[in-house]
PDB file of C-alpha atoms in Angstrom:
ATOM      1  CA  UNK A  25      11.707   4.426  -3.262  1.00 96.00           C
ATOM      2  CA  UNK A  26      13.186   2.480  -0.397  1.00 98.00           C
ATOM      3  CA  UNK A  27      11.114   2.608   2.797  1.00 98.00           C
ATOM      4  CA  UNK A  28      14.073   4.008   4.718  1.00 98.00           C
ATOM      5  CA  UNK A  29      14.439   6.791   2.173  1.00 98.00           C
ATOM      6  CA  UNK A  30      10.728   7.540   2.573  1.00 98.00           C
ATOM      7  CA  UNK A  31      11.214   7.750   6.343  1.00 98.00           C
ATOM      8  CA  UNK A  32      14.223  10.026   5.942  1.00 98.00           C
ATOM      9  CA  UNK A  33      12.187  12.381   3.787  1.00 98.00           C
ATOM     10  CA  UNK A  34       9.493  12.563   6.474  1.00 98.00           C
ATOM     11  CA  UNK A  35      12.131  14.046   8.784  1.00 98.00           C
ATOM     12  CA  UNK A  36      13.899  16.075   6.097  1.00 98.00           C
ATOM     13  CA  UNK A  37      14.349  19.362   7.957  1.00 98.00           C
ATOM     14  CA  UNK A  38      15.758  17.833  11.136  1.00 98.00           C
ATOM     15  CA  UNK A  39      17.818  15.376   9.081  1.00 98.00           C
ATOM     16  CA  UNK A  40      19.477  18.177   7.140  1.00 98.00           C
ATOM     17  CA  UNK A  41      20.125  20.148  10.330  1.00 98.00           C
ATOM     18  CA  UNK A  42      21.637  17.133  12.105  1.00 98.00           C
ATOM     19  CA  UNK A  43      23.865  16.020   9.231  1.00 98.00           C
ATOM     20  CA  UNK A  44      25.216  19.465   8.303  1.00 98.00           C
ATOM     21  CA  UNK A  45      25.534  20.791  11.844  1.00 98.00           C
ATOM     22  CA  UNK A  46      28.099  23.393  12.828  1.00 98.00           C
ATOM     23  CA  UNK A  47      29.274  21.019  15.559  1.00 98.00           C
ATOM     24  CA  UNK A  48      30.408  18.312  13.137  1.00 98.00           C
ATOM     25  CA  UNK A  49      31.628  20.840  10.577  1.00 98.00           C
ATOM     26  CA  UNK A  50      33.969  22.377  13.137  1.00 98.00           C
ATOM     27  CA  UNK A  51      34.929  18.970  14.505  1.00 98.00           C
ATOM     28  CA  UNK A  52      36.046  17.865  11.037  1.00 98.00           C
ATOM     29  CA  UNK A  53      37.943  21.130  10.519  1.00 98.00           C
ATOM     30  CA  UNK A  54      39.671  20.820  13.879  1.00 98.00           C
ATOM     31  CA  UNK A  55      38.284  24.187  14.991  1.00 98.00           C
ATOM     32  CA  UNK A  56      35.740  22.920  17.515  1.00 98.00           C
ATOM     33  CA  UNK A  57      36.553  24.325  20.977  1.00 98.00           C
ATOM     34  CA  UNK A  58      37.864  21.541  23.181  1.00 98.00           C
ATOM     35  CA  UNK A  59      35.420  22.335  25.973  1.00 98.00           C
ATOM     36  CA  UNK A  60      32.582  21.558  23.569  1.00 98.00           C
ATOM     37  CA  UNK A  61      34.268  18.303  22.552  1.00 98.00           C
ATOM     38  CA  UNK A  62      34.792  17.329  26.194  1.00 98.00           C
ATOM     39  CA  UNK A  63      31.129  17.965  26.965  1.00 98.00           C
ATOM     40  CA  UNK A  64      30.037  16.035  23.892  1.00 98.00           C
ATOM     41  CA  UNK A  65      32.226  13.024  24.603  1.00 98.00           C
ATOM     42  CA  UNK A  66      31.089  12.770  28.217  1.00 98.00           C
ATOM     43  CA  UNK A  67      27.444  12.951  27.177  1.00 98.00           C
ATOM     44  CA  UNK A  68      27.776  10.672  24.154  1.00 98.00           C
ATOM     45  CA  UNK A  69      29.578   8.022  26.192  1.00 98.00           C
ATOM     46  CA  UNK A  70      26.460   7.743  28.311  1.00 97.00           C
ATOM     47  CA  UNK A  71      24.656   6.329  25.267  1.00 96.00           C
ATOM     48  CA  UNK A  72      26.894   3.265  25.063  1.00 95.00           C
ATOM     49  CA  UNK A  73      25.024   1.215  27.664  1.00 95.00           C
ATOM     50  CA  UNK A  74      21.603   1.906  26.188  1.00 96.00           C
ATOM     51  CA  UNK A  75      22.821   1.444  22.636  1.00 97.00           C
ATOM     52  CA  UNK A  76      24.395  -1.915  23.446  1.00 97.00           C
ATOM     53  CA  UNK A  77      21.142  -3.050  25.050  1.00 97.00           C
ATOM     54  CA  UNK A  78      19.126  -1.863  22.060  1.00 98.00           C
ATOM     55  CA  UNK A  79      21.435  -3.530  19.553  1.00 98.00           C
ATOM     56  CA  UNK A  80      21.477  -6.744  21.594  1.00 97.00           C
ATOM     57  CA  UNK A  81      17.678  -6.700  21.673  1.00 98.00           C
ATOM     58  CA  UNK A  82      17.593  -6.318  17.899  1.00 98.00           C
ATOM     59  CA  UNK A  83      19.964  -9.257  17.543  1.00 98.00           C
ATOM     60  CA  UNK A  84      17.650 -11.344  19.718  1.00 97.00           C
ATOM     61  CA  UNK A  85      14.630 -10.394  17.590  1.00 98.00           C
ATOM     62  CA  UNK A  86      16.235 -10.790  14.168  1.00 97.00           C
ATOM     63  CA  UNK A  87      14.323 -13.211  11.952  1.00 96.00           C
ATOM     64  CA  UNK A  88      17.268 -15.553  11.394  1.00 97.00           C
ATOM     65  CA  UNK A  89      20.877 -16.185  12.295  1.00 96.00           C
ATOM     66  CA  UNK A  90      21.974 -14.676   8.983  1.00 96.00           C
ATOM     67  CA  UNK A  91      20.029 -11.531   9.819  1.00 96.00           C
ATOM     68  CA  UNK A  92      21.639 -11.248  13.252  1.00 97.00           C
ATOM     69  CA  UNK A  93      25.314 -11.839  12.385  1.00 97.00           C
ATOM     70  CA  UNK A  94      26.140  -8.343  11.004  1.00 97.00           C
ATOM     71  CA  UNK A  95      24.583  -6.734  14.075  1.00 97.00           C
ATOM     72  CA  UNK A  96      26.564  -9.030  16.353  1.00 96.00           C
ATOM     73  CA  UNK A  97      29.759  -8.067  14.552  1.00 97.00           C
ATOM     74  CA  UNK A  98      28.890  -4.395  14.924  1.00 97.00           C
ATOM     75  CA  UNK A  99      28.250  -4.917  18.620  1.00 96.00           C
ATOM     76  CA  UNK A 100      31.875  -6.001  18.956  1.00 95.00           C
ATOM     77  CA  UNK A 101      32.980  -2.700  17.380  1.00 94.00           C
ATOM     78  CA  UNK A 102      30.874  -0.649  19.805  1.00 96.00           C
ATOM     79  CA  UNK A 103      32.183  -2.487  22.862  1.00 94.00           C
ATOM     80  CA  UNK A 104      35.734  -2.630  21.482  1.00 94.00           C
ATOM     81  CA  UNK A 105      37.303   0.095  19.310  1.00 95.00           C
ATOM     82  CA  UNK A 106      34.593   2.710  19.934  1.00 96.00           C
ATOM     83  CA  UNK A 107      34.584   2.206  23.685  1.00 96.00           C
ATOM     84  CA  UNK A 108      38.386   2.401  23.714  1.00 97.00           C
ATOM     85  CA  UNK A 109      38.266   5.616  21.656  1.00 98.00           C
ATOM     86  CA  UNK A 110      36.251   7.300  24.391  1.00 98.00           C
ATOM     87  CA  UNK A 111      38.621   6.210  27.144  1.00 97.00           C
ATOM     88  CA  UNK A 112      41.690   7.330  25.193  1.00 98.00           C
ATOM     89  CA  UNK A 113      40.039  10.665  24.404  1.00 98.00           C
ATOM     90  CA  UNK A 114      39.118  11.273  28.042  1.00 98.00           C
ATOM     91  CA  UNK A 115      42.750  10.773  28.993  1.00 98.00           C
ATOM     92  CA  UNK A 116      44.249  12.791  26.148  1.00 98.00           C
ATOM     93  CA  UNK A 117      41.889  15.703  26.759  1.00 98.00           C
ATOM     94  CA  UNK A 118      42.773  15.579  30.468  1.00 98.00           C
ATOM     95  CA  UNK A 119      39.166  15.250  31.522  1.00 98.00           C
ATOM     96  CA  UNK A 120      38.621  15.006  35.243  1.00 96.00           C
ATOM     97  CA  UNK A 121      36.499  12.274  36.770  1.00 95.00           C
ATOM     98  CA  UNK A 122      33.815  14.885  37.339  1.00 95.00           C
ATOM     99  CA  UNK A 123      33.855  15.886  33.665  1.00 96.00           C
ATOM    100  CA  UNK A 124      33.748  12.265  32.528  1.00 96.00           C
ATOM    101  CA  UNK A 125      30.810  11.471  34.784  1.00 94.00           C
ATOM    102  CA  UNK A 126      28.746  14.604  34.275  1.00 95.00           C
ATOM    103  CA  UNK A 127      25.013  14.381  34.855  1.00 97.00           C
ATOM    104  CA  UNK A 128      23.082  13.608  31.671  1.00 97.00           C
ATOM    105  CA  UNK A 129      21.778  16.683  29.882  1.00 98.00           C
ATOM    106  CA  UNK A 130      18.089  16.824  28.894  1.00 98.00           C
ATOM    107  CA  UNK A 131      18.919  15.908  25.290  1.00 97.00           C
ATOM    108  CA  UNK A 132      20.936  12.938  26.538  1.00 98.00           C
ATOM    109  CA  UNK A 133      18.155  11.718  28.814  1.00 98.00           C
ATOM    110  CA  UNK A 134      15.613  12.029  26.007  1.00 98.00           C
ATOM    111  CA  UNK A 135      17.649   9.885  23.627  1.00 98.00           C
ATOM    112  CA  UNK A 136      18.402   7.351  26.354  1.00 98.00           C
ATOM    113  CA  UNK A 137      14.655   7.074  26.987  1.00 98.00           C
ATOM    114  CA  UNK A 138      13.978   6.612  23.279  1.00 98.00           C
ATOM    115  CA  UNK A 139      16.468   3.747  23.043  1.00 98.00           C
ATOM    116  CA  UNK A 140      15.030   2.115  26.149  1.00 98.00           C
ATOM    117  CA  UNK A 141      11.512   2.449  24.756  1.00 98.00           C
ATOM    118  CA  UNK A 142      12.500   0.767  21.491  1.00 98.00           C
ATOM    119  CA  UNK A 143      14.398  -2.016  23.257  1.00 98.00           C
ATOM    120  CA  UNK A 144      11.504  -2.706  25.635  1.00 98.00           C
ATOM    121  CA  UNK A 145       8.933  -2.785  22.845  1.00 97.00           C
ATOM    122  CA  UNK A 146       9.869  -6.308  21.768  1.00 96.00           C
ATOM    123  CA  UNK A 147       9.301  -5.154  18.193  1.00 98.00           C
ATOM    124  CA  UNK A 148      12.129  -5.538  15.721  1.00 98.00           C
ATOM    125  CA  UNK A 149      10.872  -2.767  13.441  1.00 98.00           C
ATOM    126  CA  UNK A 150      10.893  -0.183  16.245  1.00 98.00           C
ATOM    127  CA  UNK A 151      14.386  -1.176  17.334  1.00 98.00           C
ATOM    128  CA  UNK A 152      15.548  -0.827  13.739  1.00 98.00           C
ATOM    129  CA  UNK A 153      13.936   2.598  13.373  1.00 98.00           C
ATOM    130  CA  UNK A 154      16.123   4.015  16.150  1.00 98.00           C
ATOM    131  CA  UNK A 155      19.252   2.114  15.106  1.00 98.00           C
ATOM    132  CA  UNK A 156      18.950   3.268  11.498  1.00 98.00           C
ATOM    133  CA  UNK A 157      18.694   6.908  12.535  1.00 98.00           C
ATOM    134  CA  UNK A 158      21.542   6.679  15.035  1.00 98.00           C
ATOM    135  CA  UNK A 159      23.974   5.230  12.497  1.00 98.00           C
ATOM    136  CA  UNK A 160      22.755   6.670   9.194  1.00 98.00           C
ATOM    137  CA  UNK A 161      22.857  10.275  10.423  1.00 98.00           C
ATOM    138  CA  UNK A 162      26.460   9.774  11.511  1.00 98.00           C
ATOM    139  CA  UNK A 163      27.425   8.196   8.200  1.00 98.00           C
ATOM    140  CA  UNK A 164      25.803  11.136   6.435  1.00 98.00           C
ATOM    141  CA  UNK A 165      27.849  13.823   8.166  1.00 98.00           C
ATOM    142  CA  UNK A 166      31.107  11.854   8.356  1.00 98.00           C
ATOM    143  CA  UNK A 167      31.323  10.609   4.760  1.00 98.00           C
ATOM    144  CA  UNK A 168      31.921  14.025   3.147  1.00 98.00           C
ATOM    145  CA  UNK A 169      34.808  14.739   5.534  1.00 98.00           C
ATOM    146  CA  UNK A 170      36.469  11.326   5.280  1.00 98.00           C
ATOM    147  CA  UNK A 171      39.408  10.852   5.149  1.00 98.00           C
ATOM    148  CA  UNK A 172      40.017  13.448   7.830  1.00 98.00           C
ATOM    149  CA  UNK A 173      42.660  16.144   7.582  1.00 95.00           C
ATOM    150  CA  UNK A 174      46.162  14.835   8.247  1.00 95.00           C
ATOM    151  CA  UNK A 175      46.847  17.251  11.071  1.00 94.00           C
ATOM    152  CA  UNK A 176      43.744  16.494  13.154  1.00 97.00           C
ATOM    153  CA  UNK A 177      44.287  15.133  16.670  1.00 98.00           C
ATOM    154  CA  UNK A 178      42.942  11.626  17.060  1.00 98.00           C
ATOM    155  CA  UNK A 179      39.929  12.669  19.140  1.00 98.00           C
ATOM    156  CA  UNK A 180      38.627  14.471  16.055  1.00 98.00           C
ATOM    157  CA  UNK A 181      40.040  12.271  13.281  1.00 98.00           C
ATOM    158  CA  UNK A 182      39.027   8.910  14.694  1.00 98.00           C
ATOM    159  CA  UNK A 183      35.491  10.107  15.384  1.00 98.00           C
ATOM    160  CA  UNK A 184      35.239  10.682  11.633  1.00 98.00           C
ATOM    161  CA  UNK A 185      36.819   7.390  10.600  1.00 98.00           C
ATOM    162  CA  UNK A 186      34.695   5.388  13.040  1.00 97.00           C
ATOM    163  CA  UNK A 187      31.613   6.653  11.206  1.00 98.00           C
ATOM    164  CA  UNK A 188      32.698   6.503   7.573  1.00 98.00           C
ATOM    165  CA  UNK A 189      34.317   4.140   5.112  1.00 97.00           C
ATOM    166  CA  UNK A 190      33.353   0.774   3.703  1.00 97.00           C
ATOM    167  CA  UNK A 191      32.919  -1.011   7.018  1.00 96.00           C
ATOM    168  CA  UNK A 192      30.544   1.525   8.517  1.00 97.00           C
ATOM    169  CA  UNK A 193      28.734   1.966   5.210  1.00 98.00           C
ATOM    170  CA  UNK A 194      28.102  -1.785   5.326  1.00 98.00           C
ATOM    171  CA  UNK A 195      26.626  -1.507   8.826  1.00 98.00           C
ATOM    172  CA  UNK A 196      24.234   1.241   7.758  1.00 98.00           C
ATOM    173  CA  UNK A 197      23.249  -0.607   4.606  1.00 98.00           C
ATOM    174  CA  UNK A 198      22.552  -3.733   6.636  1.00 98.00           C
ATOM    175  CA  UNK A 199      20.358  -1.844   9.113  1.00 98.00           C
ATOM    176  CA  UNK A 200      18.494  -0.042   6.340  1.00 98.00           C
ATOM    177  CA  UNK A 201      17.931  -3.286   4.448  1.00 98.00           C
ATOM    178  CA  UNK A 202      16.550  -4.965   7.554  1.00 98.00           C
ATOM    179  CA  UNK A 203      14.036  -2.157   7.999  1.00 98.00           C
ATOM    180  CA  UNK A 204      13.267  -2.033   4.279  1.00 98.00           C
ATOM    181  CA  UNK A 205      12.452  -5.741   4.337  1.00 98.00           C
ATOM    182  CA  UNK A 206      10.205  -5.649   7.377  1.00 98.00           C
ATOM    183  CA  UNK A 207       8.305  -2.513   6.306  1.00 98.00           C
ATOM    184  CA  UNK A 208       5.986  -4.188   3.732  1.00 98.00           C
ATOM    185  CA  UNK A 209       4.961  -6.810   6.308  1.00 98.00           C
ATOM    186  CA  UNK A 210       3.563  -4.153   8.655  1.00 98.00           C
ATOM    187  CA  UNK A 211       0.000  -2.895   8.656  1.00 98.00           C
ATOM    188  CA  UNK A 212      -0.719   0.821   8.355  1.00 98.00           C
ATOM    189  CA  UNK A 213      -0.843   1.364  12.120  1.00 98.00           C
ATOM    190  CA  UNK A 214       2.502  -0.330  12.680  1.00 98.00           C
ATOM    191  CA  UNK A 215       4.083   1.627   9.818  1.00 98.00           C
ATOM    192  CA  UNK A 216       2.827   4.847  11.399  1.00 98.00           C
ATOM    193  CA  UNK A 217       4.444   3.860  14.707  1.00 98.00           C
ATOM    194  CA  UNK A 218       7.756   3.190  12.982  1.00 98.00           C
ATOM    195  CA  UNK A 219       7.555   6.531  11.180  1.00 98.00           C
ATOM    196  CA  UNK A 220       6.764   8.390  14.400  1.00 98.00           C
ATOM    197  CA  UNK A 221       9.719   6.814  16.207  1.00 98.00           C
ATOM    198  CA  UNK A 222      12.034   7.490  13.271  1.00 98.00           C
ATOM    199  CA  UNK A 223      11.009  11.158  13.197  1.00 98.00           C
ATOM    200  CA  UNK A 224      11.474  11.477  16.971  1.00 98.00           C
ATOM    201  CA  UNK A 225      14.934   9.931  16.724  1.00 98.00           C
ATOM    202  CA  UNK A 226      16.052  12.366  14.032  1.00 98.00           C
ATOM    203  CA  UNK A 227      14.748  15.319  16.043  1.00 98.00           C
ATOM    204  CA  UNK A 228      16.672  14.092  19.081  1.00 98.00           C
ATOM    205  CA  UNK A 229      19.884  13.700  17.071  1.00 98.00           C
ATOM    206  CA  UNK A 230      19.524  17.339  16.049  1.00 98.00           C
ATOM    207  CA  UNK A 231      18.752  18.376  19.618  1.00 98.00           C
ATOM    208  CA  UNK A 232      21.843  16.577  20.904  1.00 98.00           C
ATOM    209  CA  UNK A 233      24.120  18.363  18.436  1.00 98.00           C
ATOM    210  CA  UNK A 234      22.440  21.654  19.314  1.00 98.00           C
ATOM    211  CA  UNK A 235      23.098  21.038  23.002  1.00 98.00           C
ATOM    212  CA  UNK A 236      26.694  20.003  22.344  1.00 98.00           C
ATOM    213  CA  UNK A 237      27.401  23.106  20.296  1.00 98.00           C
ATOM    214  CA  UNK A 238      25.829  25.339  22.933  1.00 98.00           C
ATOM    215  CA  UNK A 239      27.760  23.722  25.791  1.00 93.00           C
TER     216      UNK A 239
END
């Protein structure tokens, strides 16, 4: 069994809840109330800064240039097409400046703190633990609903296509492989730390979807 699969199984209940959530189910069906989507987008956009810093830290700590290149390419997607998606969605959904710049919710603050903790650790394996969860959970919910329905507005459809398909599958496979490769080099204490962070990250992904759906 791959180490990343072992880690996923340790967080099985929260993983299942996060990747089959009513929020994403309704998003993919186009039935999610727009107020919930507005809240979600404003909160999720607040992750961009911390995620970019975490991913950049992982690039800096990658064992070799070859190991860092896929992450660097993914960084360009986050700061390019994904960032633009948010801005276009804010405009199309007629979100006010106040809505766009809402105070971070508790679930948002908790995940921001987790990313900052991993980035500040200076440990590649801990950075990867959070990155793998952040991207693999999204691939897991988006893949079954890709391609999206033809009649979906772009703020729903593109959120699916940004997190599914060959390109994104390659990103997740790269991140998983990086963590799989470093896992056997860790002692038992370090493996336990990675597992604990992985489990926390999955629980926070679930909590964020719960908060978004309740908004």
